PDB file of C-alpha atoms and ligand atoms in Angstrom:
ATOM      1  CA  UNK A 881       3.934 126.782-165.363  1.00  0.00           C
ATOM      2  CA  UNK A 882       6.512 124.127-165.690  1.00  0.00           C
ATOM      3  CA  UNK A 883      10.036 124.491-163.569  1.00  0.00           C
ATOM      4  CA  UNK A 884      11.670 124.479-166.715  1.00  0.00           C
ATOM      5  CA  UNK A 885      15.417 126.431-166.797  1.00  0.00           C
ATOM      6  CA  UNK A 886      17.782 126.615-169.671  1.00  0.00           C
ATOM      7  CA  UNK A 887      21.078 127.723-168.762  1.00  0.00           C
ATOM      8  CA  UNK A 888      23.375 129.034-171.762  1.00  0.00           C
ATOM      9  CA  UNK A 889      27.082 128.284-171.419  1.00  0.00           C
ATOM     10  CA  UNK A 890      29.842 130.056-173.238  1.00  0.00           C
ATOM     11  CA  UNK A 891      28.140 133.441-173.417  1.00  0.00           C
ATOM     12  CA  UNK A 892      30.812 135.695-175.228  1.00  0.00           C
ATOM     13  CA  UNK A 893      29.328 139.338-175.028  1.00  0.00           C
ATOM     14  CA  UNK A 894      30.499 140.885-177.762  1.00  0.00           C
ATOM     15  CA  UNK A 895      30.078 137.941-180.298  1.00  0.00           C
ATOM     16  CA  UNK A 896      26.780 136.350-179.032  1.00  0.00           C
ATOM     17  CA  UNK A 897      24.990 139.678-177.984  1.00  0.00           C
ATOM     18  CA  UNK A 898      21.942 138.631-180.477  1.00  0.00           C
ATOM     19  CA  UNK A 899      21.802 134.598-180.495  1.00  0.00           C
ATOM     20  CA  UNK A 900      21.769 134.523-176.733  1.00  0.00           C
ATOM     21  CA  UNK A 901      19.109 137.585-176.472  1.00  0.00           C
ATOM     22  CA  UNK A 902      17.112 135.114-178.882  1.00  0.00           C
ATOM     23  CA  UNK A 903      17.732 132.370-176.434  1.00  0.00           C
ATOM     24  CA  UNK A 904      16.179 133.965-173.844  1.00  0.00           C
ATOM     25  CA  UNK A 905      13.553 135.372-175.564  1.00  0.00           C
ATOM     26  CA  UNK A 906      12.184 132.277-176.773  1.00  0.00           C
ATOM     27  CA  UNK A 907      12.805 130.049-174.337  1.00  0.00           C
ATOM     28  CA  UNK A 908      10.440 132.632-172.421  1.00  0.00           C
ATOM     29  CA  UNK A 909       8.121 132.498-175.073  1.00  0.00           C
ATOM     30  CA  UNK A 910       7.961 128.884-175.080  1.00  0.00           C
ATOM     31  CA  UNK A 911       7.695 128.142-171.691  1.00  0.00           C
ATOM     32  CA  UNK A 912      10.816 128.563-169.799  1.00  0.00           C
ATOM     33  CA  UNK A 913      10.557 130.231-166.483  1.00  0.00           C
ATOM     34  CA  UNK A 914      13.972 131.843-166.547  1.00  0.00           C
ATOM     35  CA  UNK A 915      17.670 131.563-168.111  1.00  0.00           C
ATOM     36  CA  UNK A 916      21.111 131.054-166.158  1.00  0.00           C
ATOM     37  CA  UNK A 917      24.193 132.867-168.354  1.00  0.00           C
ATOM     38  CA  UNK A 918      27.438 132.053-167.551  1.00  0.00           C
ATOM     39  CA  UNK A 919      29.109 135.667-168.268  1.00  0.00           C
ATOM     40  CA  UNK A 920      27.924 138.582-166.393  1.00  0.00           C
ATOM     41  CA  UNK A 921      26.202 140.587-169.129  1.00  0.00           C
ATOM     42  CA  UNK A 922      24.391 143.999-167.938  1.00  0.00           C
ATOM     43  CA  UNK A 923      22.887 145.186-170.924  1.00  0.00           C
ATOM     44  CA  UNK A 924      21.175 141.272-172.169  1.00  0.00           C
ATOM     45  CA  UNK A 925      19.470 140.870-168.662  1.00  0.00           C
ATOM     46  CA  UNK A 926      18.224 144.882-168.978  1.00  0.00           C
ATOM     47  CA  UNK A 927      17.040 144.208-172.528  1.00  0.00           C
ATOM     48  CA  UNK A 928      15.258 140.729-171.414  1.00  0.00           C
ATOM     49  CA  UNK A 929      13.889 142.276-168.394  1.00  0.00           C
ATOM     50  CA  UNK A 930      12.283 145.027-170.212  1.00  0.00           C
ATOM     51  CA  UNK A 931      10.584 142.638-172.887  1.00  0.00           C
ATOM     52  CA  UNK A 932       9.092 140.988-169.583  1.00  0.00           C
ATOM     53  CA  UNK A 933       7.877 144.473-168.102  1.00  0.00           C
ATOM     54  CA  UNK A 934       6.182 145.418-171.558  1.00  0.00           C
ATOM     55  CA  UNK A 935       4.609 141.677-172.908  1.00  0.00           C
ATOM     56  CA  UNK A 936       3.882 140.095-169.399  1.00  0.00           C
ATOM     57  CA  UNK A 937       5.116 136.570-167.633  1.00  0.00           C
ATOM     58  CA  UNK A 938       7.705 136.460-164.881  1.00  0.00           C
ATOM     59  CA  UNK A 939      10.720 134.992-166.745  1.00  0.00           C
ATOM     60  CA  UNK A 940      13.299 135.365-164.754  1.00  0.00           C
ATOM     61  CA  UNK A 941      17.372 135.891-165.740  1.00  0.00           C
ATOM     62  CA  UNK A 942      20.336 135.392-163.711  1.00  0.00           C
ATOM     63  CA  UNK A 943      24.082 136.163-165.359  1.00  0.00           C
ATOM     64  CA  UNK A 944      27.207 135.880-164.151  1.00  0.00           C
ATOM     65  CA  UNK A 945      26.644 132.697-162.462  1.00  0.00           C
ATOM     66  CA  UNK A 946      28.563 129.946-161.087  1.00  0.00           C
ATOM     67  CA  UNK A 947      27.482 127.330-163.983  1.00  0.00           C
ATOM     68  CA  UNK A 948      29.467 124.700-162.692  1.00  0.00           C
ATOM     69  CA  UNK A 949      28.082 124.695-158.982  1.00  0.00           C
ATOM     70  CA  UNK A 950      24.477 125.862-160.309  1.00  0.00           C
ATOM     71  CA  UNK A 951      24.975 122.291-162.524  1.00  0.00           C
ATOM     72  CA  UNK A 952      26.295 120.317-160.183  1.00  0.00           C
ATOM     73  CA  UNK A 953      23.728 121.295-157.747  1.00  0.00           C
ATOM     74  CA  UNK A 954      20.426 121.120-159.378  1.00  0.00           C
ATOM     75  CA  UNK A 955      18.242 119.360-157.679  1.00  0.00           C
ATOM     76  CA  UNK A 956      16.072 117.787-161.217  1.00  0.00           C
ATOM     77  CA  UNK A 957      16.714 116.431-164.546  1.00  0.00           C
ATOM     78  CA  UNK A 958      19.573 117.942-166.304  1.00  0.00           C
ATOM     79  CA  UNK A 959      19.051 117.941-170.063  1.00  0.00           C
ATOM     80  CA  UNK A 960      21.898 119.183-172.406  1.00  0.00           C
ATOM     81  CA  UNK A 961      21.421 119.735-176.029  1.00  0.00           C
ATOM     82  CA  UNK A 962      24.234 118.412-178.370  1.00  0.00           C
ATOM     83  CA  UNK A 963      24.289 117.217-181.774  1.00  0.00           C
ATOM     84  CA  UNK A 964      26.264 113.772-180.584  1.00  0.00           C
ATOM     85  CA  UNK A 965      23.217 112.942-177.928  1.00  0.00           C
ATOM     86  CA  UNK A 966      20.369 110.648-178.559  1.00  0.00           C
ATOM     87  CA  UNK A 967      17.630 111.566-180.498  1.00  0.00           C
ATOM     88  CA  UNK A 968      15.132 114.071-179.151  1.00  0.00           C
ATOM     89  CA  UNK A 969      12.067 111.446-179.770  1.00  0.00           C
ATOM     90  CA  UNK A 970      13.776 108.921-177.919  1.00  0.00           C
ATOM     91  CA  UNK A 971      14.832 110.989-174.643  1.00  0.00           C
ATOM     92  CA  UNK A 972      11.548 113.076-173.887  1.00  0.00           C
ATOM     93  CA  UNK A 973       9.432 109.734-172.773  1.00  0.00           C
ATOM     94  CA  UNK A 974      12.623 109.288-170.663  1.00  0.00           C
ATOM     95  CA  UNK A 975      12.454 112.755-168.588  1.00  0.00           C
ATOM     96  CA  UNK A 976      10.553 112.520-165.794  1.00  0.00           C
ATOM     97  CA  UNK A 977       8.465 115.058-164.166  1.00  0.00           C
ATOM     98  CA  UNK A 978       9.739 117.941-162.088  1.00  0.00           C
ATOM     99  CA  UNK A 979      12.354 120.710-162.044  1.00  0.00           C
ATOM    100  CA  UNK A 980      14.389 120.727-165.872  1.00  0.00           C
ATOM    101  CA  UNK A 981      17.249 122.045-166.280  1.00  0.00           C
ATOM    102  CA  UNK A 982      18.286 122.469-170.343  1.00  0.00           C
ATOM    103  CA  UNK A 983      21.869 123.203-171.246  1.00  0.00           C
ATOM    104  CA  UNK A 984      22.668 124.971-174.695  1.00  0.00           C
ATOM    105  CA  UNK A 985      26.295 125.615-175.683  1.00  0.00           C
ATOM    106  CA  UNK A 986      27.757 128.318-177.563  1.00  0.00           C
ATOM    107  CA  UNK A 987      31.725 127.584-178.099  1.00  0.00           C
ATOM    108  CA  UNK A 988      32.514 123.915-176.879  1.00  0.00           C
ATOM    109  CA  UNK A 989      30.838 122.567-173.982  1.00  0.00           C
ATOM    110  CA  UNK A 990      33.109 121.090-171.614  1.00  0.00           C
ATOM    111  CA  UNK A 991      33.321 117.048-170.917  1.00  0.00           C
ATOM    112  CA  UNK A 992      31.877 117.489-167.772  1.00  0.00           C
ATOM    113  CA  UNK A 993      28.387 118.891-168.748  1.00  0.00           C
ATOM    114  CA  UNK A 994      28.235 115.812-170.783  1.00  0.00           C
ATOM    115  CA  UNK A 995      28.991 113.787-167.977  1.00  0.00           C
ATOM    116  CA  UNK A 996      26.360 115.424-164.988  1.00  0.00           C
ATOM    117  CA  UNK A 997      23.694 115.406-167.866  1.00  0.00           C
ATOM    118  CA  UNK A 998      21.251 113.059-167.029  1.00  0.00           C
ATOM    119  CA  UNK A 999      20.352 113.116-171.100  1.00  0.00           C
ATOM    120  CA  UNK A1000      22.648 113.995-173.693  1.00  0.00           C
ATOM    121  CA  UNK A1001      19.416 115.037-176.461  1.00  0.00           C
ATOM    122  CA  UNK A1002      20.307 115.431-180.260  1.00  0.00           C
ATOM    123  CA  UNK A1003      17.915 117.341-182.245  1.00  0.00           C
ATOM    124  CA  UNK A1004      19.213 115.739-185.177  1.00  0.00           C
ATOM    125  CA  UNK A1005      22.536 114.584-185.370  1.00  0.00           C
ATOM    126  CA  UNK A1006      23.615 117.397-187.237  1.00  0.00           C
ATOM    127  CA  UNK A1007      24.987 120.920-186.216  1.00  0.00           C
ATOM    128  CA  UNK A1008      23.029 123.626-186.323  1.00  0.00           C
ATOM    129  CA  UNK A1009      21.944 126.217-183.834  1.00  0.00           C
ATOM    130  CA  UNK A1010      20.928 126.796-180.225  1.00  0.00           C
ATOM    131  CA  UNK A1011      18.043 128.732-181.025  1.00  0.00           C
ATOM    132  CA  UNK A1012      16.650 126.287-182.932  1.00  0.00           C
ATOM    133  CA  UNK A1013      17.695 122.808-180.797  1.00  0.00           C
ATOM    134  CA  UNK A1014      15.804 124.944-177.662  1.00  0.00           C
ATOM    135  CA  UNK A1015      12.749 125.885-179.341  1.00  0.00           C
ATOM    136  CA  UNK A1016      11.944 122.571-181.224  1.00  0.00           C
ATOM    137  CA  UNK A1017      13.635 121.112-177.843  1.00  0.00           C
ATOM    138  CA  UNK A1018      10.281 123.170-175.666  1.00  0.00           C
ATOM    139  CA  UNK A1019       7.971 123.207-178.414  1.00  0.00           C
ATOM    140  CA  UNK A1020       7.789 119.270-178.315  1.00  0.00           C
ATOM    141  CA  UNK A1021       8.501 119.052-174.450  1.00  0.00           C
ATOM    142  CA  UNK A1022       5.524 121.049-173.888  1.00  0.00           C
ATOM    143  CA  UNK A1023       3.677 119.651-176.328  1.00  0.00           C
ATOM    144  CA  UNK A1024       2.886 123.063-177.881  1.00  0.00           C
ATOM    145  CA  UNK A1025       1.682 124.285-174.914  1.00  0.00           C
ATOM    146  CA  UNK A1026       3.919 126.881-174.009  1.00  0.00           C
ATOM    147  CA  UNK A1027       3.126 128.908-176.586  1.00  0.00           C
ATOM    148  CA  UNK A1028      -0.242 128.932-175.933  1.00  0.00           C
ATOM    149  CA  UNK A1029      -0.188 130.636-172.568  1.00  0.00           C
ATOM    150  CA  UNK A1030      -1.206 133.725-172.012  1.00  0.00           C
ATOM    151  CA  UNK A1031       1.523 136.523-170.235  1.00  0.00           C
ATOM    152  CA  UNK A1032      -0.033 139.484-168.453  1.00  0.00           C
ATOM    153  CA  UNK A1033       2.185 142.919-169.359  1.00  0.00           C
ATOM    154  CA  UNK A1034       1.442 146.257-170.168  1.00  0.00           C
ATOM    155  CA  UNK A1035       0.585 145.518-173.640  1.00  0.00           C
ATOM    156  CA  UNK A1036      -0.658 142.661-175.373  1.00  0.00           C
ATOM    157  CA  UNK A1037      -0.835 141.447-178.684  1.00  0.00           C
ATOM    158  CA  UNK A1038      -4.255 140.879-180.278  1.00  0.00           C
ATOM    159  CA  UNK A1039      -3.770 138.021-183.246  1.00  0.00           C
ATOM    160  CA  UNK A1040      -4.610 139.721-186.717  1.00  0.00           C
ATOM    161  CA  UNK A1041      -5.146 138.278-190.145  1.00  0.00           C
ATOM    162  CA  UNK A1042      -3.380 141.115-191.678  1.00  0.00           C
ATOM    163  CA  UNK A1043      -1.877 144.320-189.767  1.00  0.00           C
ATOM    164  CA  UNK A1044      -0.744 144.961-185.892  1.00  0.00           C
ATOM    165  CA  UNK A1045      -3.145 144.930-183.244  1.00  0.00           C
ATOM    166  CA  UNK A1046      -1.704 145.683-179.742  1.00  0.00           C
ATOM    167  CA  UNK A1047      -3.491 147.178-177.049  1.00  0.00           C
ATOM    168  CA  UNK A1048      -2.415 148.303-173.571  1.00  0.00           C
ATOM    169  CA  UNK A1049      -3.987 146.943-170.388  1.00  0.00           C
ATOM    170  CA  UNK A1050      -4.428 149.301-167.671  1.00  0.00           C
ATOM    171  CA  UNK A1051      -4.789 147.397-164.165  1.00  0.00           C
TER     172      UNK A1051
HETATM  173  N1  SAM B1898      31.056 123.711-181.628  1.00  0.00           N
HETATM  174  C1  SAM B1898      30.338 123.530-180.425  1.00  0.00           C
HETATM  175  C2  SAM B1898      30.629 122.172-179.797  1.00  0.00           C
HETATM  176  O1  SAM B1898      31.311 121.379-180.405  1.00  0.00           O
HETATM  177  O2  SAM B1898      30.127 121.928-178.710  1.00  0.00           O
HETATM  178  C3  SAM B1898      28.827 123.655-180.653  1.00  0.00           C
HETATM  179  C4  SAM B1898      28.409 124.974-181.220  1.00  0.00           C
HETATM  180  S1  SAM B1898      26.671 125.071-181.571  1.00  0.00           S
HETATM  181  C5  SAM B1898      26.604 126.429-182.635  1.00  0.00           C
HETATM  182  C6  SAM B1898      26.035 125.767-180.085  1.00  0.00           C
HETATM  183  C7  SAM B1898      25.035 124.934-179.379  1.00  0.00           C
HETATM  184  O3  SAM B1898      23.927 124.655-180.211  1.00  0.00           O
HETATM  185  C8  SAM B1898      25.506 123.599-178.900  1.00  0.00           C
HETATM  186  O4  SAM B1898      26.279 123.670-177.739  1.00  0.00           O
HETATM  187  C9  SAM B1898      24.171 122.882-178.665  1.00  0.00           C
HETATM  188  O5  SAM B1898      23.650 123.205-177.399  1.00  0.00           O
HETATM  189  C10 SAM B1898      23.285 123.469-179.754  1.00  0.00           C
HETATM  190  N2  SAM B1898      23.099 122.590-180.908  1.00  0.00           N
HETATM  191  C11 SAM B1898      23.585 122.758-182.159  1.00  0.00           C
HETATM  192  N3  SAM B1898      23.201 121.750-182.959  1.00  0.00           N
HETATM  193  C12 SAM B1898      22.458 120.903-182.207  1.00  0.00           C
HETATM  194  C13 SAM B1898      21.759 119.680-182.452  1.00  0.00           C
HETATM  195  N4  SAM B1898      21.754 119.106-183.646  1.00  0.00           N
HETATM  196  N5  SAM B1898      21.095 119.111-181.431  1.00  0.00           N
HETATM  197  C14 SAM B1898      21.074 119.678-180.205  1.00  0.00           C
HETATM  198  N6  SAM B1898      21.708 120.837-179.914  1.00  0.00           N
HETATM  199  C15 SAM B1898      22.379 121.446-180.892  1.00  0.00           C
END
């Protein structure tokens, strides 16, 4: 598994209850071995825990962190995803292995993430969503590996032409 982080800045509770419960959620589905959020938020990290009890994978989530020392700190590549970066084609030869930290926003993302970034990457240079900038951001990182990997829960899903197919492992 990679050592692959995103950390989500600008968390507002009660307005970004859903977008950054899909953040998590897919950057654990795509590869991501956990998610820093910068507001302390009970009910996302009970939600995101129990999709990891049920469907497998040890994806961890912290909230209520110190973002700015966790940032400042990291001991790896420090990736944050803007619209006004360089294009995502261009930076991922430029990463180089090890620990990866990726930065999404939600409200505006202070000067000083731009500045500790060690790549500003655009997924496009026009604004859209952090949902989408992450997952085409891991999808192509990973080379489409991530979502090939197998988690180990309770239940798993068994991939069906038509229908639902999900059984339950007992270990
Ligand atoms: N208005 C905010 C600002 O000026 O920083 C951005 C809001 S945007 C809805 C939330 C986050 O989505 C951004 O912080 C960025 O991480 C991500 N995002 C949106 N469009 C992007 C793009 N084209 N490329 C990379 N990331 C993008």
């Amino acid at each position: 598994m990679l050592d692959l982080w995103i950390m989500r800045l600008g968390h507002r509770p009660s307005r970004d209850k859903r977008v950054t419960t899909h953040v998590a959620l897919s950057a654990r589905a795509l590869g991501a071995k956990g998610i820093l959020v910068s507001t302390k938020d009970g009910p996302l990290e009970t939600n995101i825990r129990s999709v990891v009890e049920r469907f497998g994978g040890d994806f961890a989530i912290e909230t209520g962190i110190d973002w700015r020392r966790r940032l400042m700190d990291f001991e790896g590549t420090v990736v944050h995803l803007t619209m006004y970066g360089m294009h995502i084609d261009d930076a991922i030869p430029k990463i180089p292995e090890g620990p990866l930290l990726v930065v999404v926003g939600a409200e505006k993302v202070p000067a000083e993430v731009y500045q500790r970034a060690d790549l500003n990457v655009a997924v496009g240079n026009q604004p859209h969503s952090e949902i989408a900038a992450m997952a085409i951001f891991l999808d192509r990182f990973t080379d489409g590996e991530g979502l090939r990997r197998q988690m180990e829960g309770k239940l798993r899903i068994v991939p069906n032409e038509r229908g639902k197919t999900v059984v339950e492992i007992s270990r």
